[in-house]
mmCIF file of C-alpha atoms and ligand atoms in Angstrom:
data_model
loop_
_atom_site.group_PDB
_atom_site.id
_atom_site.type_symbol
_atom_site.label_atom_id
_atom_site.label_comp_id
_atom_site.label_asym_id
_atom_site.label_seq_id
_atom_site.Cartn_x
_atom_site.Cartn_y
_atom_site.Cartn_z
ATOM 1 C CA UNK A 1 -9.039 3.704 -54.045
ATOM 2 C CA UNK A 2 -7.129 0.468 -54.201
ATOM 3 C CA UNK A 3 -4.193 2.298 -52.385
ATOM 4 C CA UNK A 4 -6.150 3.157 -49.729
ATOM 5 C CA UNK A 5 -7.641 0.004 -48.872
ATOM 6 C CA UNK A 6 -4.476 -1.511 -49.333
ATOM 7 C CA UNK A 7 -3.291 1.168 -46.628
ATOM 8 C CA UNK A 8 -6.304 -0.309 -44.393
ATOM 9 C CA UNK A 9 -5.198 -3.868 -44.394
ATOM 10 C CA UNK A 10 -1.793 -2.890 -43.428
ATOM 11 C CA UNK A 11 -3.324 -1.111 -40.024
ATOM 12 C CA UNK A 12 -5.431 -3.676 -39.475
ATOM 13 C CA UNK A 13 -2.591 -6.202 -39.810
ATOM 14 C CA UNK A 14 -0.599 -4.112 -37.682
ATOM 15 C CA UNK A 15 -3.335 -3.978 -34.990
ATOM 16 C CA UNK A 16 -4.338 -7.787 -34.783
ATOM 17 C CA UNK A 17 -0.486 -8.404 -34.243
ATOM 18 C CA UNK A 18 -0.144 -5.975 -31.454
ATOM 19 C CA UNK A 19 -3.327 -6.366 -29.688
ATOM 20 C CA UNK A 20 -2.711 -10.140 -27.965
ATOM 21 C CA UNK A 21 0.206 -8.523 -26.835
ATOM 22 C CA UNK A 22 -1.525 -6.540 -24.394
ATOM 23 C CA UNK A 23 -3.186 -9.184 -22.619
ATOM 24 C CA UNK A 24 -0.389 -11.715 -21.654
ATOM 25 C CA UNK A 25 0.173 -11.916 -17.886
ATOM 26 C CA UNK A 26 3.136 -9.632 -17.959
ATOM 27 C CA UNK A 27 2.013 -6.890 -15.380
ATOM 28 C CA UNK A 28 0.877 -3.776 -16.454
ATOM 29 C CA UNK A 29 0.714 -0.035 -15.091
ATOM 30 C CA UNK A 30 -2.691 0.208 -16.773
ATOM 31 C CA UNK A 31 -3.736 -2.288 -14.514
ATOM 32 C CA UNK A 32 -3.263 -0.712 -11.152
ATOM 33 C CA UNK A 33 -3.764 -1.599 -7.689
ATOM 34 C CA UNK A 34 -2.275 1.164 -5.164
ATOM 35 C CA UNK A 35 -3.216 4.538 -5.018
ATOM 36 C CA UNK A 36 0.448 5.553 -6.608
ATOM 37 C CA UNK A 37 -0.581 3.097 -9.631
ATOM 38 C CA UNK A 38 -3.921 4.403 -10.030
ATOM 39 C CA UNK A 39 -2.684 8.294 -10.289
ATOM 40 C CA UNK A 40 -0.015 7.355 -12.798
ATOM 41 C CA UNK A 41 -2.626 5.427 -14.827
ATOM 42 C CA UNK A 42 -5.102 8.560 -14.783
ATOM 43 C CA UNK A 43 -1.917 10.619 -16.481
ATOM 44 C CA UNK A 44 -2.049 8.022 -18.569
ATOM 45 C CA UNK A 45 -5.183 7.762 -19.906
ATOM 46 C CA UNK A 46 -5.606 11.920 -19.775
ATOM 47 C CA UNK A 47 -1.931 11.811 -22.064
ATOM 48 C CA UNK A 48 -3.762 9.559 -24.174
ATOM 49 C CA UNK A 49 -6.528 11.166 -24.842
ATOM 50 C CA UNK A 50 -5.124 14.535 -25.448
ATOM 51 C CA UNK A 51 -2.750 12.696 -28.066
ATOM 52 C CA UNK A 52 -5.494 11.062 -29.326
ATOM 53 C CA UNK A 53 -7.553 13.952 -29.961
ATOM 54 C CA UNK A 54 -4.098 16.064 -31.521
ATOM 55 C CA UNK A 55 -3.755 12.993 -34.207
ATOM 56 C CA UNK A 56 -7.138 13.065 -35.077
ATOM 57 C CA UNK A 57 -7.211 16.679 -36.013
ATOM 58 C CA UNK A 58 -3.680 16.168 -37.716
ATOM 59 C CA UNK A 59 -4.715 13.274 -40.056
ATOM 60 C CA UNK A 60 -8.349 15.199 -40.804
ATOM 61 C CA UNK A 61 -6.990 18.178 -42.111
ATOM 62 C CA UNK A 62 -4.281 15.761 -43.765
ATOM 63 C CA UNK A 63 -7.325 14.434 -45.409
ATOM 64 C CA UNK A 64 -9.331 17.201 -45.957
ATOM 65 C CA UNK A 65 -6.123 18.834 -47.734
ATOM 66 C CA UNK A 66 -5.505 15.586 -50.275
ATOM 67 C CA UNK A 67 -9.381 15.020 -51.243
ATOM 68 C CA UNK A 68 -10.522 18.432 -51.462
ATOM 69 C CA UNK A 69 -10.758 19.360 -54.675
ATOM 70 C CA UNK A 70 -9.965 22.397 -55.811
ATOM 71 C CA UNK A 71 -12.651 24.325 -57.518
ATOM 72 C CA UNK A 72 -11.755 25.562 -61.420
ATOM 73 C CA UNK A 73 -10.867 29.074 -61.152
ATOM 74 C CA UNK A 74 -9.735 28.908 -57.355
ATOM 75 C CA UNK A 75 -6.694 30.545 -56.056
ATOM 76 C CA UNK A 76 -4.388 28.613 -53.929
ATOM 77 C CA UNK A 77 -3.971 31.363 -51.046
ATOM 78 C CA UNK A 78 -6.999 31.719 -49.350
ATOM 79 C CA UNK A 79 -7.634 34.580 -46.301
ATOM 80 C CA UNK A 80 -7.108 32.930 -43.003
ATOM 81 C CA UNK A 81 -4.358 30.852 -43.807
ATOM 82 C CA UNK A 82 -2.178 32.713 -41.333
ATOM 83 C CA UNK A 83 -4.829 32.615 -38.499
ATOM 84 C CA UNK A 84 -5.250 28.785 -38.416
ATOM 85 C CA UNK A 85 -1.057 28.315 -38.306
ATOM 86 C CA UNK A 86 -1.016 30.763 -35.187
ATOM 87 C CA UNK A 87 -3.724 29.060 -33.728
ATOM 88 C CA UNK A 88 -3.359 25.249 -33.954
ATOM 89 C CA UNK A 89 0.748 25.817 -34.787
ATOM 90 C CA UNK A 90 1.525 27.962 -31.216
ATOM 91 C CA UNK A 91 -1.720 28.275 -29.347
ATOM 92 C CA UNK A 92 -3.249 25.153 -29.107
ATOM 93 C CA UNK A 93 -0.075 23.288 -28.840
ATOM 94 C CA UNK A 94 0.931 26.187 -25.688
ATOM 95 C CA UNK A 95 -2.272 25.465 -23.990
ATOM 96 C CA UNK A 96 -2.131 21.680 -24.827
ATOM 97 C CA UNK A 97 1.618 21.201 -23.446
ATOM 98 C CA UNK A 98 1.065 24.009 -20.452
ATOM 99 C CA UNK A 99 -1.716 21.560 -19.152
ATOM 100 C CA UNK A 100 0.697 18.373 -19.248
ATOM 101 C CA UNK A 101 3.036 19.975 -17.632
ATOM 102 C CA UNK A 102 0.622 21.442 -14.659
ATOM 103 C CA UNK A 103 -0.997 18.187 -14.144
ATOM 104 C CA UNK A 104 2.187 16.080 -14.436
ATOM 105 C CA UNK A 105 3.840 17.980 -11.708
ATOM 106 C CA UNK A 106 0.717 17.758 -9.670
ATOM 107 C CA UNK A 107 1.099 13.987 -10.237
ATOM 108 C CA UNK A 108 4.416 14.030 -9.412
ATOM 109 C CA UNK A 109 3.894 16.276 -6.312
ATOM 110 C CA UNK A 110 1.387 13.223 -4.747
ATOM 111 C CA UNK A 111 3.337 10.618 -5.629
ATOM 112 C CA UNK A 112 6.489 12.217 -2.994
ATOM 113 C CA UNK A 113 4.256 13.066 -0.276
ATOM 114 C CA UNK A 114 5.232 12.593 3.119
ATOM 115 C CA UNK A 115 4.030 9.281 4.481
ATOM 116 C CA UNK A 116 1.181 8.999 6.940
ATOM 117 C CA UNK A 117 2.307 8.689 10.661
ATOM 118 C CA UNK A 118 1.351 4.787 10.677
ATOM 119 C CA UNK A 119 3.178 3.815 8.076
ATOM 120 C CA UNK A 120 5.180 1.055 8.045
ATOM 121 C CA UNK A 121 9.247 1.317 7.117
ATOM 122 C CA UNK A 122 10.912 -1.602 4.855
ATOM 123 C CA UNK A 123 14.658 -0.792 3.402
ATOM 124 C CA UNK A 124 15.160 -2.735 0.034
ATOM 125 C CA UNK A 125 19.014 -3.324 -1.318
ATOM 126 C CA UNK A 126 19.170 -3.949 -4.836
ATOM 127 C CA UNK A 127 22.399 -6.881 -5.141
ATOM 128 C CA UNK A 128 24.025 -7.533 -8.458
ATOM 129 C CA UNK A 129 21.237 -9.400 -9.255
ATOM 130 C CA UNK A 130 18.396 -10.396 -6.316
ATOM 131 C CA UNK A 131 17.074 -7.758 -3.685
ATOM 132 C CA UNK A 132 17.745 -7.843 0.173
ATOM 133 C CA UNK A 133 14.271 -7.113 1.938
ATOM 134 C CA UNK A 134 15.059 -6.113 5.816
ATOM 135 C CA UNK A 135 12.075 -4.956 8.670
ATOM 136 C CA UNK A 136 13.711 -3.183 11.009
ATOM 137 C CA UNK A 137 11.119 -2.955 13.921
ATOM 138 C CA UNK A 138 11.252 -6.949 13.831
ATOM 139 C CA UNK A 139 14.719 -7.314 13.146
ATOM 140 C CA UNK A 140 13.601 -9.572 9.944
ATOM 141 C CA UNK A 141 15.580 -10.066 6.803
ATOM 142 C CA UNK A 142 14.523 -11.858 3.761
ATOM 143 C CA UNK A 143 15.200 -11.915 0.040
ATOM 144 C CA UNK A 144 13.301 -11.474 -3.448
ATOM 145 C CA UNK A 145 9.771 -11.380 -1.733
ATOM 146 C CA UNK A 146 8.164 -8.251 -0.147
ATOM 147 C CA UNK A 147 5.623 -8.976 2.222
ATOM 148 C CA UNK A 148 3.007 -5.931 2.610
ATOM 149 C CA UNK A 149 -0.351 -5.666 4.675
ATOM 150 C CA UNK A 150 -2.936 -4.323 2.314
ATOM 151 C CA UNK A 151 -4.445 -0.989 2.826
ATOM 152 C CA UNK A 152 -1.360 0.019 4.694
ATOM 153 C CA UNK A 153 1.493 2.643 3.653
ATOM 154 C CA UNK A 154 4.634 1.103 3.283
ATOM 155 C CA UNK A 155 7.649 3.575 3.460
ATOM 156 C CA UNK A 156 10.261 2.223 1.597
ATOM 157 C CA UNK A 157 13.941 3.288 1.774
ATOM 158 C CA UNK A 158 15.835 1.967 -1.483
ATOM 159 C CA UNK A 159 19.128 1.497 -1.559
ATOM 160 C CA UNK A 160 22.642 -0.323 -3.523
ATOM 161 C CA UNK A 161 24.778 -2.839 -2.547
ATOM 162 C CA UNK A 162 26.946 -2.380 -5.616
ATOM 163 C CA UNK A 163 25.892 -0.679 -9.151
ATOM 164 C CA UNK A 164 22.437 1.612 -9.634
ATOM 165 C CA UNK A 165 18.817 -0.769 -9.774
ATOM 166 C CA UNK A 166 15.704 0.793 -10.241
ATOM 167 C CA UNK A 167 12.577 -0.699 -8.052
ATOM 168 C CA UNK A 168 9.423 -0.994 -10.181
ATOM 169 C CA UNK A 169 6.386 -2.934 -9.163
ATOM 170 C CA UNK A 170 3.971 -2.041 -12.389
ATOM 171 C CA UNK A 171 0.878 -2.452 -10.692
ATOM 172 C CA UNK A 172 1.689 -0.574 -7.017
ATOM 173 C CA UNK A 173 4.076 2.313 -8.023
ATOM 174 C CA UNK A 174 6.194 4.464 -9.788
ATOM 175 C CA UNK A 175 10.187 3.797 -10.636
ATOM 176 C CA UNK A 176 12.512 4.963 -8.307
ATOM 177 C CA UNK A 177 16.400 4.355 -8.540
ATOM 178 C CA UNK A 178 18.666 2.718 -5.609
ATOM 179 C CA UNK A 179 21.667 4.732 -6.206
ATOM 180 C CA UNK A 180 25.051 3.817 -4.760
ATOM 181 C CA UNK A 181 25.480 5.952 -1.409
ATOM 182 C CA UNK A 182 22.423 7.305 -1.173
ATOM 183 C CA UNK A 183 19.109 5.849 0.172
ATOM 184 C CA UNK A 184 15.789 6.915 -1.626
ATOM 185 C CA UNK A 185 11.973 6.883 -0.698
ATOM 186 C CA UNK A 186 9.320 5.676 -2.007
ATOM 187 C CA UNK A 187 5.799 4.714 -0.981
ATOM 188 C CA UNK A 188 4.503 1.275 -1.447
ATOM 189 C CA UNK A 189 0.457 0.540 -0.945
ATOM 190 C CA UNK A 190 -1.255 -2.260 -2.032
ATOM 191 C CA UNK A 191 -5.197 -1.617 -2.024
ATOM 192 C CA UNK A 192 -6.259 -5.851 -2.059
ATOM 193 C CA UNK A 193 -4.331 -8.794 -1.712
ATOM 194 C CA UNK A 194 -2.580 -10.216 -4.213
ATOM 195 C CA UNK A 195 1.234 -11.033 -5.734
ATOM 196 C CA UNK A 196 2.470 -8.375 -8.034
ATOM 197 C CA UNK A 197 5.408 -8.861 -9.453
ATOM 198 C CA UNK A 198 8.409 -6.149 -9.461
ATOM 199 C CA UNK A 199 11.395 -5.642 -11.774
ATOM 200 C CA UNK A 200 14.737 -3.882 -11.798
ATOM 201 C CA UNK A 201 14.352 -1.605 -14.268
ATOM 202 C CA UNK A 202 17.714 -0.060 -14.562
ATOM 203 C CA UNK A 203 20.234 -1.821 -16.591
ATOM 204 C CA UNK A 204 22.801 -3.497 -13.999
ATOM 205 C CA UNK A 205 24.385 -6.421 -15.713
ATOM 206 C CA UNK A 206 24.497 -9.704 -17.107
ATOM 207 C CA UNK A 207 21.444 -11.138 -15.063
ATOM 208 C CA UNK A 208 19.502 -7.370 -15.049
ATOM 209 C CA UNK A 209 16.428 -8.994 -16.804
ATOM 210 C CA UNK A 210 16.341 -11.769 -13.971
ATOM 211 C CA UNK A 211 16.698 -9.303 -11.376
ATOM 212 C CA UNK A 212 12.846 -9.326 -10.455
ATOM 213 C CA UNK A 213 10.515 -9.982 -7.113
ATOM 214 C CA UNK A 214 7.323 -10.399 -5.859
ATOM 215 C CA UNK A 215 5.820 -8.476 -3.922
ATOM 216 C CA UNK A 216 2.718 -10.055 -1.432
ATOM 217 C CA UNK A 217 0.111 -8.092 -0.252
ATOM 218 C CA UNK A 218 -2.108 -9.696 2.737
ATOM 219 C CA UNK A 219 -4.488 -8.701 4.665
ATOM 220 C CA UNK A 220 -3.085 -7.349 7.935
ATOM 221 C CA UNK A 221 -3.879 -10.153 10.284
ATOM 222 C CA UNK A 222 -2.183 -12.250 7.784
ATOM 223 C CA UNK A 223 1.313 -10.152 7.618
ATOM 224 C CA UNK A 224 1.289 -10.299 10.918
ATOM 225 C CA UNK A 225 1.406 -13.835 11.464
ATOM 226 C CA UNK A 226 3.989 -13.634 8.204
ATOM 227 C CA UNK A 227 6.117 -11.308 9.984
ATOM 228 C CA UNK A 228 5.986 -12.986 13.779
ATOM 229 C CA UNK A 229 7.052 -16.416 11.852
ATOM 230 C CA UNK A 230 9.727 -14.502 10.304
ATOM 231 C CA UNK A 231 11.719 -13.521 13.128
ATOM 232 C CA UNK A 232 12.097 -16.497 14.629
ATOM 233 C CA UNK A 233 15.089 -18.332 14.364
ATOM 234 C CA UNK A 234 15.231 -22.006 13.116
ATOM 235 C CA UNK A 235 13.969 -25.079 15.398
ATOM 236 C CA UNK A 236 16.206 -27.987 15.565
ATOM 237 C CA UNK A 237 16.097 -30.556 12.846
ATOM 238 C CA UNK A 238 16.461 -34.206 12.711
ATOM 239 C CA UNK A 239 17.436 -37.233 9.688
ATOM 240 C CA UNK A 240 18.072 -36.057 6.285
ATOM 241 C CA UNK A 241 17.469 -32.280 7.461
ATOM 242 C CA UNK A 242 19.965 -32.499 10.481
ATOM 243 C CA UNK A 243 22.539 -34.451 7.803
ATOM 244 C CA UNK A 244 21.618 -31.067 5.049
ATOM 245 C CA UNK A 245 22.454 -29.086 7.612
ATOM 246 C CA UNK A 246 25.658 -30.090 8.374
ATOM 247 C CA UNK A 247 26.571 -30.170 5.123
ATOM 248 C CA UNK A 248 25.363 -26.715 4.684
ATOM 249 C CA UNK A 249 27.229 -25.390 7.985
ATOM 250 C CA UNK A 250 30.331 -27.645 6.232
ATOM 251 C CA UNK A 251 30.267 -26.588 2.547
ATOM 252 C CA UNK A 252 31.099 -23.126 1.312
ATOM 253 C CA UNK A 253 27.384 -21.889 1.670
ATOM 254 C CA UNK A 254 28.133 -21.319 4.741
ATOM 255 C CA UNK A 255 30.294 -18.338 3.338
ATOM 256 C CA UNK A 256 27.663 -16.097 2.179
ATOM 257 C CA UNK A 257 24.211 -16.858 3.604
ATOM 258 C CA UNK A 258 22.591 -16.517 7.007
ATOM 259 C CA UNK A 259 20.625 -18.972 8.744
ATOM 260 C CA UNK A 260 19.486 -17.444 11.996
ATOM 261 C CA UNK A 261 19.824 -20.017 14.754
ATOM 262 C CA UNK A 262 22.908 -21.418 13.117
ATOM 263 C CA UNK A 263 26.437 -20.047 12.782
ATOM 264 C CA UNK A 264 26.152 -19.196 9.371
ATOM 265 C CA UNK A 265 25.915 -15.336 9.564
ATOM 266 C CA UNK A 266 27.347 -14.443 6.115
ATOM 267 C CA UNK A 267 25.779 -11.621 4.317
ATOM 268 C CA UNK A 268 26.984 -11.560 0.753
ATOM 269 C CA UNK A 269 23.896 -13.505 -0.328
ATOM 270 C CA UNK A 270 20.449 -13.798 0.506
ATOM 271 C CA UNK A 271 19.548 -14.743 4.225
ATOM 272 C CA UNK A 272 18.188 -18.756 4.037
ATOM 273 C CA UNK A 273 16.301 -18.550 7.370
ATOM 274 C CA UNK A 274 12.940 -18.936 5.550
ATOM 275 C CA UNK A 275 14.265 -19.916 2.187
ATOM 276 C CA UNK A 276 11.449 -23.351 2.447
ATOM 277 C CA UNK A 277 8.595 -20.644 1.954
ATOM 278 C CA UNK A 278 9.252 -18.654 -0.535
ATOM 279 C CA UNK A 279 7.792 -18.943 -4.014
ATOM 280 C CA UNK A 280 10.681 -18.675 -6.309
ATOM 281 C CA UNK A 281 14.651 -19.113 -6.632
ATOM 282 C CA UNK A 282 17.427 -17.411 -7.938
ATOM 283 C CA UNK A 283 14.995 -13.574 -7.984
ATOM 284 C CA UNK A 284 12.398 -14.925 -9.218
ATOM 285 C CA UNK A 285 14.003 -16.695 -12.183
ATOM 286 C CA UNK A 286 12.424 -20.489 -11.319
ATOM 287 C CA UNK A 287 9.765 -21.495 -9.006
ATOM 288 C CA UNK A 288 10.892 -23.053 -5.338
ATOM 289 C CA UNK A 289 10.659 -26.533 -5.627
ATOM 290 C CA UNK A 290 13.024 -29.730 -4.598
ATOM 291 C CA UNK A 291 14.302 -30.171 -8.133
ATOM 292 C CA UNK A 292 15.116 -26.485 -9.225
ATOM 293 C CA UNK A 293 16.903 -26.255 -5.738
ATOM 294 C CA UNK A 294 19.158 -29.078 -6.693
ATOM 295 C CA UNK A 295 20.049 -27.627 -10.195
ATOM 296 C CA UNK A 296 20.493 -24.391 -8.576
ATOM 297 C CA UNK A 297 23.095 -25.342 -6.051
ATOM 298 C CA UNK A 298 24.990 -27.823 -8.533
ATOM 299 C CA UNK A 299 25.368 -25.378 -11.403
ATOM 300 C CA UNK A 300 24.040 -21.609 -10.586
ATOM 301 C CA UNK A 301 25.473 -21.071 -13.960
ATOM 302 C CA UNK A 302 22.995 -23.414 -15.703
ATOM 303 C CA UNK A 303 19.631 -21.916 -14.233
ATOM 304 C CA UNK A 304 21.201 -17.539 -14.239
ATOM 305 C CA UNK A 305 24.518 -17.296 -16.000
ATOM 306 C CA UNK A 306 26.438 -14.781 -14.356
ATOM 307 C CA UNK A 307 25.219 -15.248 -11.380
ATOM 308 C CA UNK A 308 27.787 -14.387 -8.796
ATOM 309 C CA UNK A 309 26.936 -18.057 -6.705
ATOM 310 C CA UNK A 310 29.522 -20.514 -7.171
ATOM 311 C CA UNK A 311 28.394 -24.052 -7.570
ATOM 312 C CA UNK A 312 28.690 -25.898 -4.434
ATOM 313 C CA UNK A 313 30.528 -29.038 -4.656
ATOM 314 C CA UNK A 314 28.805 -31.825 -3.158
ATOM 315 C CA UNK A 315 27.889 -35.937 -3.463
ATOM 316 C CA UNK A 316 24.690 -36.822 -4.818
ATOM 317 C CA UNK A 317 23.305 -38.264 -1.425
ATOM 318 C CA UNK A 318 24.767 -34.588 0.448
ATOM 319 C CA UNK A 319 23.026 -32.475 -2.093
ATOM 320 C CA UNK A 320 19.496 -34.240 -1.640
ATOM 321 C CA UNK A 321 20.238 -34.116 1.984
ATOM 322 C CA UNK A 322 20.848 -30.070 1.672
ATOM 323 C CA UNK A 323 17.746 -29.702 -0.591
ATOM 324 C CA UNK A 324 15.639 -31.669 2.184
ATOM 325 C CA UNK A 325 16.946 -29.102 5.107
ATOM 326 C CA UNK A 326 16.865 -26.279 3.243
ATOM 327 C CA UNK A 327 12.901 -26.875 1.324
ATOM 328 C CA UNK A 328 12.264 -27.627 5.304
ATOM 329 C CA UNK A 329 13.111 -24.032 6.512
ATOM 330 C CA UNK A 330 9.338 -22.698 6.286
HETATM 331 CU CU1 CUA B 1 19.336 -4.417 -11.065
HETATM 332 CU CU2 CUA B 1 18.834 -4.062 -13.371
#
């Protein structure tokens, strides 16, 4: 008796520690909001269950054969013995796995369906380590944020810059790899607004756990006023912006970022033409503001070691200059 409540306390031990674990603000797949989320949490829950149901009959008769005491005189083998390892040994496991299999193919079947007619194409490039976000209809590019009108199918064709990623937004979809030479497909659908946030989820490096995105569903009005900002080039700027700019345009940015509207048309990092509005640095690894930008460009290593960048070397009063023109590009 005292082993088995002893037994107790250890599950229940167990299970307070794991429990607050589920409800941190990491996103979850059990918290789904796209059709392609909501079908893989169904399999889910029905794999669950089933398992569920399979340990419960496992540790019952595991019971049943520890306290059941046998009666004086009893013989151990008993008729039906036999029956009950053919059934629950080959049947029930046949039928049980048979099932799983149907209606994970079925699930699998949806989730590679041809898109609808209307749906909208975005090509993703997964970079050693952010991701390269281009709309070809408006000729936009942008970086580490995918901008999506809600209730809308969003084609997606994946694809590598370098090594194999794996795109994987929790909440919208499944995980599909970007694998070098080849461009996959993948639909994208977002049933309300909201940011979800995505994740490589392929092992690609030294910065593979930083190698994440957001992904913003709008309403469709909304995108589209996104997406018409987008593709315009920059306006002219003036004081401390015009002074960033030429140090930008000076200084070996210039080397690997675009800024449409400028002459900087480098494409080995992420295209700055919008960097001002956008929520995070770095993919995701430290929120946009004036001061993160300033550690970022000073010492990339500091903020994502191993990041390819190399720090850009510049004067105090150049760097707050280049912050100020580049926090300005909304
Ligand atoms: Cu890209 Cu892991």
């Amino acid at each position: 008796m005292r082993r088995s409540r002893a037994l107790l306390l250890v599950v229940a031990a167990a299970a307070a520690a794991l429990l607050p674990a589920c409800s941190s603000g990491s996103p979850s797949t059990l918290q789904p909001r796209g059709p392609a989320a909501q079908r893989i949490d169904g399999l889910w829950w029905f794999m669950f269950w089933i398992a569920l149901g399979v340990f419960a009959v496992v540790i019952g008769m595991l019971l049943f054969g520890l306290f059941r005491r046998r009666k004086s005189g009893e013989s151990v083998a008993r008729g039906g013995g036999e029956r009950a390892v053919v059934l629950l040994g080959i049947v029930a496991p046949a039928i049980i796995l048979t099932t799983l299999f149907v209606v994970s193919l079925r699930d699998l079947n949806a989730l590679s369906a041809p898109a609808k007619s209307d749906a909208m194409t975005v090509s993703v490039i997964g970079h050693d380590w952010w991701w390269e976000v281009r709309y070809p209809q408006r000729h936009v590019v942008t970086a580490n944020e995918i901008h999506i009108p809600t209730g809308t199918q969003v084609l997606l064709h994946l694809s590598t810059g370098d090594v194999i990623h794996s795109f994987w937004v929790p909440q919208l979809s499944e995980k599909t790899d970007m694998i070098p030479g080849k461009t996959n497909r993948m639909l994208l659908e977002a049933d309300r607004p909201g940011i979800y946030r995505g994740q490589c989820a392929e092992f690609c490096g030294l910065e593979h756990a930083r190698m994440s995105f957001l992904v913003i569903a709008e309403p469709p009005s909304q995108f589209q006023t996104w997406l018409a900002g987008e593709s315009q080039p920059i306006g002219s700027v003036t004081g401390a912006a015009a002074q960033g700019k030429r140090v930008f345009l000076t200084s070996t940015c210039v080397s690997c970022h675009t800024i449409q509207g400028t002459n900087a048309d480098a494409t080995d990092g992420p295209d700055l033409t919008h960097f001002g509005s956008r929520r995070t640095i770095a993919a995701n690894s430290v929120a946009n503001t004036p001061g993160n930008l300033a550690a970022w460009i000073e010492d990339p290593q500091g903020i994502k070691p191993g990041a390819l960048m190399p720090p850009a070397v510049v004067e105090p009063r150049q760097l707050q200059a280049l912050v100020t023109f580049l926090e300005g590009l909304k």
